[in-house]
mmCIF file with all atom_site columns, C-alpha atoms in Angstrom:
data_model
loop_
_atom_site.group_PDB
_atom_site.id
_atom_site.type_symbol
_atom_site.label_atom_id
_atom_site.label_alt_id
_atom_site.label_comp_id
_atom_site.label_asym_id
_atom_site.label_entity_id
_atom_site.label_seq_id
_atom_site.pdbx_PDB_ins_code
_atom_site.Cartn_x
_atom_site.Cartn_y
_atom_site.Cartn_z
_atom_site.occupancy
_atom_site.B_iso_or_equiv
_atom_site.pdbx_formal_charge
_atom_site.auth_seq_id
_atom_site.auth_comp_id
_atom_site.auth_asym_id
_atom_site.auth_atom_id
_atom_site.pdbx_PDB_model_num
ATOM 1   C CA . GLN A 1 1   ? 163.784 65.820  56.479 1.00 0.00 ? 1   GLN A CA 1
ATOM 2   C CA . VAL A 1 2   ? 165.551 69.073  57.287 1.00 0.00 ? 2   VAL A CA 1
ATOM 3   C CA . GLN A 1 3   ? 165.200 72.045  55.006 1.00 0.00 ? 3   GLN A CA 1
ATOM 4   C CA . LEU A 1 4   ? 167.037 75.342  55.268 1.00 0.00 ? 4   LEU A CA 1
ATOM 5   C CA . VAL A 1 5   ? 165.789 78.354  53.348 1.00 0.00 ? 5   VAL A CA 1
ATOM 6   C CA . GLU A 1 6   ? 167.816 81.568  53.208 1.00 0.00 ? 6   GLU A CA 1
ATOM 7   C CA . SER A 1 7   ? 166.436 85.014  52.461 1.00 0.00 ? 7   SER A CA 1
ATOM 8   C CA . GLY A 1 8   ? 167.464 88.631  52.770 1.00 0.00 ? 8   GLY A CA 1
ATOM 9   C CA . GLY A 1 9   ? 170.172 88.883  50.151 1.00 0.00 ? 9   GLY A CA 1
ATOM 10  C CA . GLY A 1 10  ? 170.297 91.660  47.620 1.00 0.00 ? 10  GLY A CA 1
ATOM 11  C CA . LEU A 1 11  ? 172.249 94.547  46.158 1.00 0.00 ? 11  LEU A CA 1
ATOM 12  C CA . VAL A 1 12  ? 173.680 97.104  48.552 1.00 0.00 ? 12  VAL A CA 1
ATOM 13  C CA . GLN A 1 13  ? 176.252 99.874  48.334 1.00 0.00 ? 13  GLN A CA 1
ATOM 14  C CA . ALA A 1 14  ? 179.555 99.624  50.161 1.00 0.00 ? 14  ALA A CA 1
ATOM 15  C CA . GLY A 1 15  ? 179.105 100.630 53.780 1.00 0.00 ? 15  GLY A CA 1
ATOM 16  C CA . GLY A 1 16  ? 175.522 99.419  53.842 1.00 0.00 ? 16  GLY A CA 1
ATOM 17  C CA . SER A 1 17  ? 173.863 96.624  55.787 1.00 0.00 ? 17  SER A CA 1
ATOM 18  C CA . LEU A 1 18  ? 171.884 93.488  55.127 1.00 0.00 ? 18  LEU A CA 1
ATOM 19  C CA . ARG A 1 19  ? 170.244 90.943  57.412 1.00 0.00 ? 19  ARG A CA 1
ATOM 20  C CA . LEU A 1 20  ? 170.124 87.386  56.187 1.00 0.00 ? 20  LEU A CA 1
ATOM 21  C CA . SER A 1 21  ? 167.651 84.883  57.572 1.00 0.00 ? 21  SER A CA 1
ATOM 22  C CA . CYS A 1 22  ? 167.690 81.100  57.549 1.00 0.00 ? 22  CYS A CA 1
ATOM 23  C CA . ALA A 1 23  ? 164.391 79.354  58.219 1.00 0.00 ? 23  ALA A CA 1
ATOM 24  C CA . ALA A 1 24  ? 164.784 75.737  59.279 1.00 0.00 ? 24  ALA A CA 1
ATOM 25  C CA . SER A 1 25  ? 162.307 72.895  59.263 1.00 0.00 ? 25  SER A CA 1
ATOM 26  C CA . GLY A 1 26  ? 162.632 69.767  61.339 1.00 0.00 ? 26  GLY A CA 1
ATOM 27  C CA . ARG A 1 27  ? 162.830 69.038  65.006 1.00 0.00 ? 27  ARG A CA 1
ATOM 28  C CA . ALA A 1 28  ? 165.234 70.050  67.712 1.00 0.00 ? 28  ALA A CA 1
ATOM 29  C CA . PHE A 1 29  ? 166.505 73.128  65.903 1.00 0.00 ? 29  PHE A CA 1
ATOM 30  C CA . SER A 1 30  ? 167.721 74.616  69.150 1.00 0.00 ? 30  SER A CA 1
ATOM 31  C CA . THR A 1 31  ? 170.139 71.762  69.777 1.00 0.00 ? 31  THR A CA 1
ATOM 32  C CA . TYR A 1 32  ? 171.986 72.076  66.491 1.00 0.00 ? 32  TYR A CA 1
ATOM 33  C CA . THR A 1 33  ? 174.818 74.341  65.513 1.00 0.00 ? 33  THR A CA 1
ATOM 34  C CA . MET A 1 34  ? 174.090 76.573  62.564 1.00 0.00 ? 34  MET A CA 1
ATOM 35  C CA . ALA A 1 35  ? 176.528 78.539  60.455 1.00 0.00 ? 35  ALA A CA 1
ATOM 36  C CA . TRP A 1 36  ? 176.856 80.831  57.500 1.00 0.00 ? 36  TRP A CA 1
ATOM 37  C CA . PHE A 1 37  ? 179.275 80.190  54.654 1.00 0.00 ? 37  PHE A CA 1
ATOM 38  C CA . ARG A 1 38  ? 179.813 82.143  51.465 1.00 0.00 ? 38  ARG A CA 1
ATOM 39  C CA . GLN A 1 39  ? 181.139 81.392  48.017 1.00 0.00 ? 39  GLN A CA 1
ATOM 40  C CA . ALA A 1 40  ? 182.353 83.975  45.541 1.00 0.00 ? 40  ALA A CA 1
ATOM 41  C CA . PRO A 1 41  ? 182.751 83.151  41.828 1.00 0.00 ? 41  PRO A CA 1
ATOM 42  C CA . GLY A 1 42  ? 185.829 81.040  41.218 1.00 0.00 ? 42  GLY A CA 1
ATOM 43  C CA . LYS A 1 43  ? 186.517 80.607  44.930 1.00 0.00 ? 43  LYS A CA 1
ATOM 44  C CA . GLU A 1 44  ? 185.930 77.878  47.463 1.00 0.00 ? 44  GLU A CA 1
ATOM 45  C CA . ARG A 1 45  ? 183.086 78.042  49.934 1.00 0.00 ? 45  ARG A CA 1
ATOM 46  C CA . GLU A 1 46  ? 184.335 79.647  53.129 1.00 0.00 ? 46  GLU A CA 1
ATOM 47  C CA . PHE A 1 47  ? 183.156 79.867  56.709 1.00 0.00 ? 47  PHE A CA 1
ATOM 48  C CA . VAL A 1 48  ? 181.729 83.226  57.806 1.00 0.00 ? 48  VAL A CA 1
ATOM 49  C CA . ALA A 1 49  ? 180.163 82.692  61.232 1.00 0.00 ? 49  ALA A CA 1
ATOM 50  C CA . GLY A 1 50  ? 178.697 79.939  63.376 1.00 0.00 ? 50  GLY A CA 1
ATOM 51  C CA . ILE A 1 51  ? 176.640 79.625  66.536 1.00 0.00 ? 51  ILE A CA 1
ATOM 52  C CA . GLY A 1 52  ? 176.138 76.577  68.693 1.00 0.00 ? 52  GLY A CA 1
ATOM 53  C CA . GLY A 1 53  ? 172.841 75.272  69.994 1.00 0.00 ? 53  GLY A CA 1
ATOM 54  C CA . PHE A 1 54  ? 171.145 77.545  72.532 1.00 0.00 ? 54  PHE A CA 1
ATOM 55  C CA . GLY A 1 55  ? 173.403 80.383  71.402 1.00 0.00 ? 55  GLY A CA 1
ATOM 56  C CA . LEU A 1 56  ? 176.615 78.984  72.820 1.00 0.00 ? 56  LEU A CA 1
ATOM 57  C CA . TYR A 1 57  ? 180.012 78.964  71.115 1.00 0.00 ? 57  TYR A CA 1
ATOM 58  C CA . GLU A 1 58  ? 180.020 81.722  68.534 1.00 0.00 ? 58  GLU A CA 1
ATOM 59  C CA . ASN A 1 59  ? 182.776 81.722  65.898 1.00 0.00 ? 59  ASN A CA 1
ATOM 60  C CA . TYR A 1 60  ? 183.580 84.306  63.260 1.00 0.00 ? 60  TYR A CA 1
ATOM 61  C CA . ALA A 1 61  ? 185.959 84.397  60.341 1.00 0.00 ? 61  ALA A CA 1
ATOM 62  C CA . GLN A 1 62  ? 188.535 87.139  60.692 1.00 0.00 ? 62  GLN A CA 1
ATOM 63  C CA . SER A 1 63  ? 186.922 88.953  57.757 1.00 0.00 ? 63  SER A CA 1
ATOM 64  C CA . ALA A 1 64  ? 183.586 89.032  59.614 1.00 0.00 ? 64  ALA A CA 1
ATOM 65  C CA . LYS A 1 65  ? 184.711 90.031  63.087 1.00 0.00 ? 65  LYS A CA 1
ATOM 66  C CA . GLY A 1 66  ? 183.429 93.411  64.177 1.00 0.00 ? 66  GLY A CA 1
ATOM 67  C CA . ARG A 1 67  ? 181.103 93.751  61.177 1.00 0.00 ? 67  ARG A CA 1
ATOM 68  C CA . PHE A 1 68  ? 178.860 90.664  61.174 1.00 0.00 ? 68  PHE A CA 1
ATOM 69  C CA . THR A 1 69  ? 176.733 89.258  63.984 1.00 0.00 ? 69  THR A CA 1
ATOM 70  C CA . ILE A 1 70  ? 175.207 85.798  64.003 1.00 0.00 ? 70  ILE A CA 1
ATOM 71  C CA . SER A 1 71  ? 172.136 85.060  66.093 1.00 0.00 ? 71  SER A CA 1
ATOM 72  C CA . ARG A 1 72  ? 169.252 82.649  66.326 1.00 0.00 ? 72  ARG A CA 1
ATOM 73  C CA . ASP A 1 73  ? 165.633 82.565  67.452 1.00 0.00 ? 73  ASP A CA 1
ATOM 74  C CA . ASN A 1 74  ? 165.012 78.996  68.506 1.00 0.00 ? 74  ASN A CA 1
ATOM 75  C CA . ALA A 1 75  ? 161.314 79.626  69.094 1.00 0.00 ? 75  ALA A CA 1
ATOM 76  C CA . LYS A 1 76  ? 160.977 80.484  65.406 1.00 0.00 ? 76  LYS A CA 1
ATOM 77  C CA . ASN A 1 77  ? 163.513 77.939  64.088 1.00 0.00 ? 77  ASN A CA 1
ATOM 78  C CA . THR A 1 78  ? 165.341 80.788  62.406 1.00 0.00 ? 78  THR A CA 1
ATOM 79  C CA . GLY A 1 79  ? 168.919 81.948  62.264 1.00 0.00 ? 79  GLY A CA 1
ATOM 80  C CA . PHE A 1 80  ? 170.215 85.336  61.263 1.00 0.00 ? 80  PHE A CA 1
ATOM 81  C CA . LEU A 1 81  ? 173.344 87.037  59.996 1.00 0.00 ? 81  LEU A CA 1
ATOM 82  C CA . GLN A 1 82  ? 173.437 90.789  60.455 1.00 0.00 ? 82  GLN A CA 1
ATOM 83  C CA . MET A 1 83  ? 176.025 92.265  58.111 1.00 0.00 ? 83  MET A CA 1
ATOM 84  C CA . ASN A 1 84  ? 177.163 95.850  58.577 1.00 0.00 ? 84  ASN A CA 1
ATOM 85  C CA . SER A 1 85  ? 179.830 97.955  56.893 1.00 0.00 ? 85  SER A CA 1
ATOM 86  C CA . LEU A 1 86  ? 179.655 95.774  53.832 1.00 0.00 ? 86  LEU A CA 1
ATOM 87  C CA . LYS A 1 87  ? 182.521 95.781  51.366 1.00 0.00 ? 87  LYS A CA 1
ATOM 88  C CA . PRO A 1 88  ? 182.677 94.779  47.686 1.00 0.00 ? 88  PRO A CA 1
ATOM 89  C CA . GLU A 1 89  ? 184.744 91.754  48.701 1.00 0.00 ? 89  GLU A CA 1
ATOM 90  C CA . ASP A 1 90  ? 181.750 90.489  50.695 1.00 0.00 ? 90  ASP A CA 1
ATOM 91  C CA . THR A 1 91  ? 179.989 89.829  47.385 1.00 0.00 ? 91  THR A CA 1
ATOM 92  C CA . ALA A 1 92  ? 179.113 86.124  47.263 1.00 0.00 ? 92  ALA A CA 1
ATOM 93  C CA . VAL A 1 93  ? 176.347 83.592  47.549 1.00 0.00 ? 93  VAL A CA 1
ATOM 94  C CA . TYR A 1 94  ? 175.673 83.094  51.255 1.00 0.00 ? 94  TYR A CA 1
ATOM 95  C CA . TYR A 1 95  ? 174.597 79.685  52.533 1.00 0.00 ? 95  TYR A CA 1
ATOM 96  C CA . CYS A 1 96  ? 173.298 78.598  55.893 1.00 0.00 ? 96  CYS A CA 1
ATOM 97  C CA . ALA A 1 97  ? 174.178 75.157  57.153 1.00 0.00 ? 97  ALA A CA 1
ATOM 98  C CA . ARG A 1 98  ? 173.334 72.858  60.048 1.00 0.00 ? 98  ARG A CA 1
ATOM 99  C CA . SER A 1 99  ? 175.647 70.707  62.076 1.00 0.00 ? 99  SER A CA 1
ATOM 100 C CA . GLN A 1 100 ? 175.000 68.124  64.761 1.00 0.00 ? 100 GLN A CA 1
ATOM 101 C CA . SER A 1 101 ? 178.176 69.171  66.521 1.00 0.00 ? 101 SER A CA 1
ATOM 102 C CA . SER A 1 102 ? 177.889 71.260  69.642 1.00 0.00 ? 102 SER A CA 1
ATOM 103 C CA . ARG A 1 103 ? 180.453 73.774  68.421 1.00 0.00 ? 103 ARG A CA 1
ATOM 104 C CA . PRO A 1 104 ? 180.642 75.473  65.014 1.00 0.00 ? 104 PRO A CA 1
ATOM 105 C CA . SER A 1 105 ? 183.040 73.784  62.622 1.00 0.00 ? 105 SER A CA 1
ATOM 106 C CA . LEU A 1 106 ? 185.064 75.952  60.256 1.00 0.00 ? 106 LEU A CA 1
ATOM 107 C CA . VAL A 1 107 ? 184.934 73.476  57.394 1.00 0.00 ? 107 VAL A CA 1
ATOM 108 C CA . VAL A 1 108 ? 182.249 72.532  54.893 1.00 0.00 ? 108 VAL A CA 1
ATOM 109 C CA . SER A 1 109 ? 182.464 68.840  55.758 1.00 0.00 ? 109 SER A CA 1
ATOM 110 C CA . GLY A 1 110 ? 181.335 69.595  59.293 1.00 0.00 ? 110 GLY A CA 1
ATOM 111 C CA . TYR A 1 111 ? 177.764 70.311  58.147 1.00 0.00 ? 111 TYR A CA 1
ATOM 112 C CA . ASP A 1 112 ? 175.103 67.889  56.992 1.00 0.00 ? 112 ASP A CA 1
ATOM 113 C CA . TYR A 1 113 ? 172.346 70.147  55.679 1.00 0.00 ? 113 TYR A CA 1
ATOM 114 C CA . TRP A 1 114 ? 172.609 73.221  53.490 1.00 0.00 ? 114 TRP A CA 1
ATOM 115 C CA . GLY A 1 115 ? 170.288 75.853  52.142 1.00 0.00 ? 115 GLY A CA 1
ATOM 116 C CA . GLN A 1 116 ? 170.103 76.863  48.487 1.00 0.00 ? 116 GLN A CA 1
ATOM 117 C CA . GLY A 1 117 ? 171.935 80.146  49.050 1.00 0.00 ? 117 GLY A CA 1
ATOM 118 C CA . THR A 1 118 ? 171.108 83.820  48.715 1.00 0.00 ? 118 THR A CA 1
ATOM 119 C CA . GLN A 1 119 ? 173.072 86.288  46.596 1.00 0.00 ? 119 GLN A CA 1
ATOM 120 C CA . VAL A 1 120 ? 174.702 89.276  48.256 1.00 0.00 ? 120 VAL A CA 1
ATOM 121 C CA . THR A 1 121 ? 176.178 91.901  45.959 1.00 0.00 ? 121 THR A CA 1
ATOM 122 C CA . VAL A 1 122 ? 178.027 94.921  47.323 1.00 0.00 ? 122 VAL A CA 1
ATOM 123 C CA . SER A 1 123 ? 178.720 97.706  44.873 1.00 0.00 ? 123 SER A CA 1
ATOM 124 C CA . SER A 1 124 ? 181.612 100.135 45.269 1.00 0.00 ? 124 SER A CA 1
#
């Protein structure tokens, strides 16, 4: 059974930074794509960034490019999302997800395991 546990969310002022972590259980973590999605109140869950197994094939949403960096430490079965220059519109619950595809999918249906989410709130 695969479990994904996010941490690192919190309250930050606009312009600040946060680093989210996603700890994964289960085997063969390094072979799976992992991604970060977010969901703001009243909105659909949206793709933020994804990284293929062994660090190949990074994808970013346009809103994340230049500000967010996705990475992974396969030795520790952990993924990360470094978020800089945060804006109030980044406020959402952030979820990590795992996919068996080799490349990050941009859609929710492309992922088979999800974490419980971590709240990120950016104040203006």
